[in-house]
Amino acid sequence: MLNRVRSAVAHLVSSGGAPPPRPKSPDLPNATSAPPAAAPEAPRSPPARAGSGSGAPAKAVEAGASFSRPTFLQLSPGGLRRADDHAGRAVQSPPDTGRRLPWSTGYAEVINAGKSRHNEDQACCEVVYVEGRRSVTGVPRDPSRGQGLCFYYWGLFDGHAGGGAAEMASRLLHRHIREQLKDLVEILQDPSTPPLCLPSTPGVPVSSDLSHLVGPQSCWSSQKEVTHESLVVGAIENAFQLMDEQMARERRGHQVEGGCCALVVVYLLGKVYVANAGDSRAIIVRNGEIIPMSREFTPETERQRLQLLGFLKPELLGGEFTHLEFPRRVQPKELGQRMLYRDQNMTGWAYKKIELEDLRFPLVCGEGKKARVMATIGVTRGLGDHNLKVCSSNLSIKPFLSCFPEVRVYDLTQYEHCPDDVLVLGTDGLWDVTSDGEVAATVDRVLSAYEPNDPSRYTALAQALVLGARGTPRDRGWRLPNNKLGSGDDISVFVIPLGGPGSYS
């Protein structure tokens, strides 16, 4: 058992560990509905045949292993081959001709240095129109208000153990968000407190008199205040769960292999919602100040949640793992001795007598980028991974992985933003070798070289961040100017301007 765990290789085998089923969301359409002013969704860049000179779209060389890149890159088959070249690692950005991304958003990406066969990152940038369901509150619609809402959407999806989950999430997650917002269109346009219940039949008002259901000594003497902002947060959270459940249902027929971290930004009604599930990161750089808009979810940051689950449901550990953490692996010769440990309730350390069960492999092991859950995976939140098992075992890891994001909200209307204020989104390929402070310094250096009204400045900034993390090729791999190793991972970066040019409405 110890040898197979130490190998720390995730095998994708038969399914297991999927969350209990929930009612399905309404069928998702094939394209995002949008008003005339909104940018319609287009098909993704076609797969290309590696090494082929043909201009026709084609599958990649190996069977069943087609690859694609985001539509907005507008890559030709030849461009796809260059984007898939691990040796050259050319930085890819949208062309400087034609229609720009919303808000003049900048984007850049580069493939890994050989870590995986293809670039397993995916990205999405959309303007999505949400048409409200008819009179969900039971009150006739106010004709002075619009029939729907638009939200702006950016998403980065960092795949692992294959690119299928990231590709699927990049196509569908924003549609799940749209479906969740349909019930909220009227409510979000109404400044009054959101209704406690929605009618089961559209157009039929719900009685607000529930006194016959409440006893005289009930603790429910008052109703909790629910804000419009919290409704949007809940819609995003539900959309992540529905996306994960769809992956569980379709993982066989649609070859949804592996899993992915997801970092999503939604702009709606003056507020920016940043949802993160995984180890990607978002920061705002505003007037030189750094404002964190996410936190990473790793075995170290979520140790206590993982240990609590292992303590409450020991059957998930299969008799092979212990939920306790020790400074190092316990040796058989140390039975009966007192050793430092900590459990799900502790942030500090204490001593305990070593027992036979403590010889099992720890549920959480390693430090930093080498930290792993069940010696297998280094992230604890994301989408997919429904087939992930402990190496040479039938133990499913999915029960320990959460699909729910942490959502942080930033109110754009509370500040006067200048053109140099930006929201930077990056997969871990950027942040593994670049600190928040170094990103902020690059923001200042690059943007100061461009006129404030030059929309290409944000693409140039995204490219500079990717190039700075990738480094340059030398005899011993990709190196940074200080001769430290550059990032060998896929790197994807969005730069979203917060202060113009453009309008936020």
Short mmCIF file of C-alpha atoms in Angstrom, two decimals, residues 86 89 109-116 118-121 157-161 261 279-280 369 379 426-433 466 469-471 478 485-492:
data_model
loop_
_atom_site.label_atom_id
_atom_site.label_comp_id
_atom_site.label_asym_id
_atom_site.label_seq_id
_atom_site.Cartn_x
_atom_site.Cartn_y
_atom_site.Cartn_z
CA HIS A 86 6.44 23.44 -26.47
CA ARG A 89 6.39 28.72 -26.49
CA GLU A 109 -1.30 32.92 -22.95
CA VAL A 110 1.56 30.50 -23.51
CA ILE A 111 1.78 26.72 -23.52
CA ASN A 112 3.76 24.78 -20.93
CA ALA A 113 7.35 23.60 -21.43
CA GLY A 114 6.37 19.94 -21.81
CA LYS A 115 4.40 19.33 -18.62
CA SER A 116 1.41 18.09 -20.66
CA HIS A 118 -1.32 20.35 -24.97
CA ASN A 119 -2.18 23.62 -23.28
CA GLU A 120 -4.74 22.57 -20.66
CA ASP A 121 -5.75 26.15 -19.78
CA PHE A 157 -9.95 27.45 -16.43
CA ASP A 158 -6.75 25.64 -15.50
CA GLY A 159 -7.09 21.98 -16.46
CA HIS A 160 -5.27 19.00 -14.96
CA ALA A 161 -5.12 15.31 -15.97
CA CYS A 261 -9.61 25.13 -11.43
CA ASP A 279 -5.26 27.94 -7.16
CA SER A 280 -5.61 30.69 -9.77
CA LYS A 369 3.45 23.32 -4.32
CA VAL A 379 -5.80 21.61 -5.40
CA GLY A 426 -3.92 34.64 -13.85
CA THR A 427 -3.60 30.89 -13.64
CA ASP A 428 -1.01 29.49 -11.25
CA GLY A 429 1.58 29.45 -14.02
CA LEU A 430 1.87 33.21 -13.50
CA TRP A 431 1.78 33.31 -9.71
CA ASP A 432 4.22 30.42 -9.15
CA VAL A 433 7.10 32.70 -10.14
CA VAL A 466 3.19 36.20 -19.46
CA ALA A 469 6.75 34.55 -15.95
CA ARG A 470 7.85 32.35 -18.88
CA GLY A 471 11.38 33.69 -19.10
CA TRP A 478 13.45 28.64 -19.37
CA LEU A 485 13.66 28.92 -13.31
CA GLY A 486 10.76 30.46 -15.19
CA SER A 487 7.31 28.95 -15.15
CA GLY A 488 7.12 25.66 -17.04
CA ASP A 489 3.35 25.55 -16.65
CA ASP A 490 0.63 26.85 -18.96
CA ILE A 491 0.21 30.58 -18.30
CA SER A 492 -3.00 32.52 -19.03
#
